[in-house]
Amino acid sequence: MNTLFDKIWDSHVVQHVQDGPDQLYIDRLYMHEVTSPQAFAGMRERGLKPFRPERIFCMPDHNTPTHDQDKPIADPVSKKQVDTLAKNCQDFGLTHFGMLHPNNGIIHVVGPEQGLSLPGMTIVCGDSHTSTHGGLGAVAFGIGTSEVEMVLASQCILQAKPRSMRITVDGQLGQGVTAKDLALYIMSQITTSGATGYFVEYAGEAVRSLSMEGRLTLCNLSIEMGARGGFIAPDEKTFEYIKGKPYAPQGEEWDKAVAYWRTLKSGDDAVFDKEVRFDAADIAPMITYGTNPGMGMAIDAAIPQPANASDVKALEYMQFNAGEQLLGHAVDYVFLGACTNGRIEDFRAFAGLVRGRKKAPGVTAWLVPGSWLVLGQIKAEGLDKILEEAGFEIRQPGCSACLAMNDDKIPAGCLSVSTSNRNFEGRQGPGSRTCLASPLTAAAAAVTGVITDPRTLM
């Protein structure tokens, strides 16, 4: 019996190149301002038009400032990239959710919340965290700029089929343990290269129990363990999440879609190229101590001895020592947001923990919703009032401090507890130091001023 990955992939193969890649049909292409200019330039040079423009959606996110979006962008490089995307969309007749558009936000937050990403789809974007959309049961993966042009021109891509891997997490997650902790734990166990060459299906009781936002978070981080992508088979929770969304099927089309989506699962006798199992009981709230997402540990653990020269270099950069705990380390910045943790559930968790407390003096906190829709939900639920009373300010949507491509940069030497997806050297700003963690752990640091086990405040 085929795996679910086989089912989706094989049903999208237009032709198989002998001793070569598959020509794979793509249901949805997402484009943002960073990786699209060269693709559009190539189309112009060859006099080509997009083959299926109605399947392509574009928006700026990496370069958008998270304040004063009604004013011209101050940074000339960011302004040029955002303006160029708008002009390219106009010239090529593509749907464009520009800044201040009610559907604008981080592309990997907007796709699911608008019903543009659906089970069984193939989805690509010139962005490694496209694997996020796998949370809905889609085969979604990042592609390079030349491949973006290929999909623009033909709605197809040449792609070698990855091998299949299943990661099963049995049991129930404990108190204060989120999807982010689950992902960081898996990476700490299998390393950042442990899934290289594979497409991962997440399974097991702990995975099924995750909310849709949690599933999107888990799949978002698949790329950080080397996987081509990751996904979770759709179920009733998935259908409930999608129902009624602006771009979701309606009426009879909805019934037909759900009937098909219910067939999207791996058979009981499906054979995977690799199987890995974990027990949810072994997972605590996690935090990273190094300069890749696989250098993570339980928040109350001690930093392990370095295994090689690159571990030594990472600890030197982070100004940490093997054998010490991170608990109690002073924090300069806290960032809640990114395509990893910028959804409404993340703001609920953060607000729930800071309710009745105050932001610690000396901590700069950037709370950045993943979209205008999320910002609307925050206000509708009164979370903005809870956060303001605790001394926090909510910014406007964008990728923000996930990466140093806009104004939200962490200064050199400063330590940030961040809900984003990467902690590479300088990722959040030249010389900045990043500890990746969940929204709960970020909230605990924001109100105490030091790295804190969120379970002690729950």
PDB file of N, CA and C in Angstrom, residues 341-394:
ATOM      1  N   ASN A 341       5.292  30.998  14.598  1.00  0.00           N
ATOM      2  CA  ASN A 341       4.431  31.226  15.763  1.00  0.00           C
ATOM      3  C   ASN A 341       3.760  32.599  15.738  1.00  0.00           C
ATOM      4  N   GLY A 342       3.227  32.991  14.581  1.00  0.00           N
ATOM      5  CA  GLY A 342       2.556  34.290  14.485  1.00  0.00           C
ATOM      6  C   GLY A 342       1.049  34.171  14.329  1.00  0.00           C
ATOM      7  N   ARG A 343       0.481  33.012  14.761  1.00  0.00           N
ATOM      8  CA  ARG A 343      -0.958  32.780  14.589  1.00  0.00           C
ATOM      9  C   ARG A 343      -1.729  33.109  15.869  1.00  0.00           C
ATOM     10  N   ILE A 344      -3.055  33.118  15.764  1.00  0.00           N
ATOM     11  CA  ILE A 344      -3.881  33.537  16.900  1.00  0.00           C
ATOM     12  C   ILE A 344      -3.633  32.689  18.138  1.00  0.00           C
ATOM     13  N   GLU A 345      -3.449  31.391  17.969  1.00  0.00           N
ATOM     14  CA  GLU A 345      -3.206  30.513  19.122  1.00  0.00           C
ATOM     15  C   GLU A 345      -1.948  30.932  19.883  1.00  0.00           C
ATOM     16  N   ASP A 346      -0.934  31.402  19.149  1.00  0.00           N
ATOM     17  CA  ASP A 346       0.321  31.809  19.772  1.00  0.00           C
ATOM     18  C   ASP A 346       0.118  33.058  20.625  1.00  0.00           C
ATOM     19  N   PHE A 347      -0.720  33.971  20.126  1.00  0.00           N
ATOM     20  CA  PHE A 347      -1.012  35.191  20.900  1.00  0.00           C
ATOM     21  C   PHE A 347      -1.898  34.874  22.105  1.00  0.00           C
ATOM     22  N   ARG A 348      -2.784  33.913  21.952  1.00  0.00           N
ATOM     23  CA  ARG A 348      -3.603  33.479  23.107  1.00  0.00           C
ATOM     24  C   ARG A 348      -2.706  32.918  24.204  1.00  0.00           C
ATOM     25  N   ALA A 349      -1.751  32.082  23.804  1.00  0.00           N
ATOM     26  CA  ALA A 349      -0.850  31.458  24.782  1.00  0.00           C
ATOM     27  C   ALA A 349      -0.009  32.523  25.491  1.00  0.00           C
ATOM     28  N   PHE A 350       0.554  33.439  24.713  1.00  0.00           N
ATOM     29  CA  PHE A 350       1.397  34.493  25.272  1.00  0.00           C
ATOM     30  C   PHE A 350       0.581  35.367  26.230  1.00  0.00           C
ATOM     31  N   ALA A 351      -0.614  35.795  25.768  1.00  0.00           N
ATOM     32  CA  ALA A 351      -1.466  36.663  26.599  1.00  0.00           C
ATOM     33  C   ALA A 351      -1.911  35.943  27.863  1.00  0.00           C
ATOM     34  N   GLY A 352      -2.201  34.638  27.741  1.00  0.00           N
ATOM     35  CA  GLY A 352      -2.640  33.866  28.901  1.00  0.00           C
ATOM     36  C   GLY A 352      -1.588  33.827  29.991  1.00  0.00           C
ATOM     37  N   LEU A 353      -0.317  33.770  29.584  1.00  0.00           N
ATOM     38  CA  LEU A 353       0.742  33.681  30.593  1.00  0.00           C
ATOM     39  C   LEU A 353       1.088  35.053  31.186  1.00  0.00           C
ATOM     40  N   VAL A 354       0.987  36.129  30.384  1.00  0.00           N
ATOM     41  CA  VAL A 354       1.363  37.451  30.924  1.00  0.00           C
ATOM     42  C   VAL A 354       0.186  38.148  31.612  1.00  0.00           C
ATOM     43  N   ARG A 355      -1.011  37.604  31.493  1.00  0.00           N
ATOM     44  CA  ARG A 355      -2.196  38.220  32.110  1.00  0.00           C
ATOM     45  C   ARG A 355      -1.959  38.473  33.607  1.00  0.00           C
ATOM     46  N   GLY A 356      -2.203  39.709  34.030  1.00  0.00           N
ATOM     47  CA  GLY A 356      -2.026  40.037  35.447  1.00  0.00           C
ATOM     48  C   GLY A 356      -0.578  40.259  35.861  1.00  0.00           C
ATOM     49  N   ARG A 357       0.350  40.133  34.909  1.00  0.00           N
ATOM     50  CA  ARG A 357       1.762  40.391  35.201  1.00  0.00           C
ATOM     51  C   ARG A 357       2.212  41.613  34.392  1.00  0.00           C
ATOM     52  N   LYS A 358       3.467  42.024  34.585  1.00  0.00           N
ATOM     53  CA  LYS A 358       4.002  43.180  33.863  1.00  0.00           C
ATOM     54  C   LYS A 358       5.270  42.786  33.114  1.00  0.00           C
ATOM     55  N   LYS A 359       5.454  43.412  31.957  1.00  0.00           N
ATOM     56  CA  LYS A 359       6.692  43.206  31.203  1.00  0.00           C
ATOM     57  C   LYS A 359       7.872  43.634  32.072  1.00  0.00           C
ATOM     58  N   ALA A 360       8.909  42.797  32.065  1.00  0.00           N
ATOM     59  CA  ALA A 360      10.092  43.093  32.880  1.00  0.00           C
ATOM     60  C   ALA A 360      10.796  44.336  32.350  1.00  0.00           C
ATOM     61  N   PRO A 361      11.252  45.236  33.258  1.00  0.00           N
ATOM     62  CA  PRO A 361      12.012  46.395  32.791  1.00  0.00           C
ATOM     63  C   PRO A 361      13.292  45.922  32.108  1.00  0.00           C
ATOM     64  N   GLY A 362      13.691  46.616  31.075  1.00  0.00           N
ATOM     65  CA  GLY A 362      14.929  46.228  30.379  1.00  0.00           C
ATOM     66  C   GLY A 362      14.718  45.230  29.253  1.00  0.00           C
ATOM     67  N   VAL A 363      13.508  44.671  29.139  1.00  0.00           N
ATOM     68  CA  VAL A 363      13.217  43.744  28.028  1.00  0.00           C
ATOM     69  C   VAL A 363      12.473  44.503  26.925  1.00  0.00           C
ATOM     70  N   THR A 364      12.978  44.403  25.700  1.00  0.00           N
ATOM     71  CA  THR A 364      12.263  44.940  24.543  1.00  0.00           C
ATOM     72  C   THR A 364      11.484  43.785  23.918  1.00  0.00           C
ATOM     73  N   ALA A 365      10.168  43.937  23.809  1.00  0.00           N
ATOM     74  CA  ALA A 365       9.339  42.847  23.275  1.00  0.00           C
ATOM     75  C   ALA A 365       8.665  43.281  21.978  1.00  0.00           C
ATOM     76  N   TRP A 366       8.842  42.478  20.940  1.00  0.00           N
ATOM     77  CA  TRP A 366       8.177  42.713  19.661  1.00  0.00           C
ATOM     78  C   TRP A 366       7.133  41.620  19.461  1.00  0.00           C
ATOM     79  N   LEU A 367       5.870  42.012  19.490  1.00  0.00           N
ATOM     80  CA  LEU A 367       4.753  41.080  19.294  1.00  0.00           C
ATOM     81  C   LEU A 367       4.154  41.374  17.924  1.00  0.00           C
ATOM     82  N   VAL A 368       4.394  40.460  16.979  1.00  0.00           N
ATOM     83  CA  VAL A 368       4.074  40.745  15.577  1.00  0.00           C
ATOM     84  C   VAL A 368       3.133  39.684  15.001  1.00  0.00           C
ATOM     85  N   PRO A 369       1.855  40.037  14.783  1.00  0.00           N
ATOM     86  CA  PRO A 369       0.921  39.073  14.200  1.00  0.00           C
ATOM     87  C   PRO A 369       1.376  38.647  12.803  1.00  0.00           C
ATOM     88  N   GLY A 370       1.006  37.425  12.425  1.00  0.00           N
ATOM     89  CA  GLY A 370       1.393  36.907  11.116  1.00  0.00           C
ATOM     90  C   GLY A 370       0.564  37.444   9.968  1.00  0.00           C
ATOM     91  N   SER A 371      -0.531  38.131  10.272  1.00  0.00           N
ATOM     92  CA  SER A 371      -1.380  38.684   9.209  1.00  0.00           C
ATOM     93  C   SER A 371      -2.316  39.726   9.811  1.00  0.00           C
ATOM     94  N   TRP A 372      -2.958  40.491   8.931  1.00  0.00           N
ATOM     95  CA  TRP A 372      -3.976  41.450   9.384  1.00  0.00           C
ATOM     96  C   TRP A 372      -5.177  40.721   9.975  1.00  0.00           C
ATOM     97  N   LEU A 373      -5.453  39.528   9.458  1.00  0.00           N
ATOM     98  CA  LEU A 373      -6.569  38.740  10.000  1.00  0.00           C
ATOM     99  C   LEU A 373      -6.274  38.342  11.450  1.00  0.00           C
ATOM    100  N   VAL A 374      -5.029  37.931  11.728  1.00  0.00           N
ATOM    101  CA  VAL A 374      -4.642  37.581  13.097  1.00  0.00           C
ATOM    102  C   VAL A 374      -4.764  38.812  13.999  1.00  0.00           C
ATOM    103  N   LEU A 375      -4.307  39.965  13.502  1.00  0.00           N
ATOM    104  CA  LEU A 375      -4.414  41.196  14.293  1.00  0.00           C
ATOM    105  C   LEU A 375      -5.882  41.499  14.621  1.00  0.00           C
ATOM    106  N   GLY A 376      -6.774  41.285  13.644  1.00  0.00           N
ATOM    107  CA  GLY A 376      -8.209  41.476  13.878  1.00  0.00           C
ATOM    108  C   GLY A 376      -8.745  40.530  14.945  1.00  0.00           C
ATOM    109  N   GLN A 377      -8.283  39.273  14.913  1.00  0.00           N
ATOM    110  CA  GLN A 377      -8.710  38.286  15.912  1.00  0.00           C
ATOM    111  C   GLN A 377      -8.219  38.678  17.307  1.00  0.00           C
ATOM    112  N   ILE A 378      -6.977  39.179  17.385  1.00  0.00           N
ATOM    113  CA  ILE A 378      -6.401  39.610  18.667  1.00  0.00           C
ATOM    114  C   ILE A 378      -7.284  40.679  19.300  1.00  0.00           C
ATOM    115  N   LYS A 379      -7.726  41.626  18.466  1.00  0.00           N
ATOM    116  CA  LYS A 379      -8.569  42.716  18.974  1.00  0.00           C
ATOM    117  C   LYS A 379      -9.973  42.221  19.311  1.00  0.00           C
ATOM    118  N   ALA A 380     -10.521  41.367  18.455  1.00  0.00           N
ATOM    119  CA  ALA A 380     -11.880  40.846  18.680  1.00  0.00           C
ATOM    120  C   ALA A 380     -11.960  40.053  19.980  1.00  0.00           C
ATOM    121  N   GLU A 381     -10.878  39.359  20.340  1.00  0.00           N
ATOM    122  CA  GLU A 381     -10.867  38.544  21.566  1.00  0.00           C
ATOM    123  C   GLU A 381     -10.395  39.328  22.796  1.00  0.00           C
ATOM    124  N   GLY A 382     -10.040  40.602  22.593  1.00  0.00           N
ATOM    125  CA  GLY A 382      -9.599  41.416  23.727  1.00  0.00           C
ATOM    126  C   GLY A 382      -8.190  41.099  24.208  1.00  0.00           C
ATOM    127  N   LEU A 383      -7.437  40.339  23.421  1.00  0.00           N
ATOM    128  CA  LEU A 383      -6.063  40.006  23.826  1.00  0.00           C
ATOM    129  C   LEU A 383      -5.189  41.250  23.834  1.00  0.00           C
ATOM    130  N   ASP A 384      -5.508  42.210  22.942  1.00  0.00           N
ATOM    131  CA  ASP A 384      -4.723  43.443  22.889  1.00  0.00           C
ATOM    132  C   ASP A 384      -4.786  44.194  24.216  1.00  0.00           C
ATOM    133  N   LYS A 385      -5.951  44.170  24.861  1.00  0.00           N
ATOM    134  CA  LYS A 385      -6.124  44.856  26.156  1.00  0.00           C
ATOM    135  C   LYS A 385      -5.269  44.172  27.235  1.00  0.00           C
ATOM    136  N   ILE A 386      -5.311  42.824  27.256  1.00  0.00           N
ATOM    137  CA  ILE A 386      -4.506  42.069  28.235  1.00  0.00           C
ATOM    138  C   ILE A 386      -3.024  42.395  28.041  1.00  0.00           C
ATOM    139  N   LEU A 387      -2.593  42.400  26.785  1.00  0.00           N
ATOM    140  CA  LEU A 387      -1.181  42.633  26.481  1.00  0.00           C
ATOM    141  C   LEU A 387      -0.778  44.067  26.806  1.00  0.00           C
ATOM    142  N   GLU A 388      -1.651  45.027  26.478  1.00  0.00           N
ATOM    143  CA  GLU A 388      -1.339  46.432  26.772  1.00  0.00           C
ATOM    144  C   GLU A 388      -1.254  46.673  28.282  1.00  0.00           C
ATOM    145  N   GLU A 389      -2.167  46.062  29.020  1.00  0.00           N
ATOM    146  CA  GLU A 389      -2.146  46.207  30.486  1.00  0.00           C
ATOM    147  C   GLU A 389      -0.852  45.656  31.081  1.00  0.00           C
ATOM    148  N   ALA A 390      -0.305  44.652  30.430  1.00  0.00           N
ATOM    149  CA  ALA A 390       0.949  44.052  30.907  1.00  0.00           C
ATOM    150  C   ALA A 390       2.177  44.814  30.391  1.00  0.00           C
ATOM    151  N   GLY A 391       1.935  45.849  29.580  1.00  0.00           N
ATOM    152  CA  GLY A 391       3.045  46.682  29.104  1.00  0.00           C
ATOM    153  C   GLY A 391       3.588  46.316  27.738  1.00  0.00           C
ATOM    154  N   PHE A 392       2.815  45.544  26.969  1.00  0.00           N
ATOM    155  CA  PHE A 392       3.271  45.133  25.634  1.00  0.00           C
ATOM    156  C   PHE A 392       2.540  45.918  24.548  1.00  0.00           C
ATOM    157  N   GLU A 393       3.230  46.080  23.419  1.00  0.00           N
ATOM    158  CA  GLU A 393       2.636  46.762  22.267  1.00  0.00           C
ATOM    159  C   GLU A 393       2.576  45.765  21.116  1.00  0.00           C
ATOM    160  N   ILE A 394       1.463  45.752  20.386  1.00  0.00           N
ATOM    161  CA  ILE A 394       1.337  44.858  19.227  1.00  0.00           C
ATOM    162  C   ILE A 394       1.685  45.640  17.966  1.00  0.00           C
TER     163      ILE A 394
END
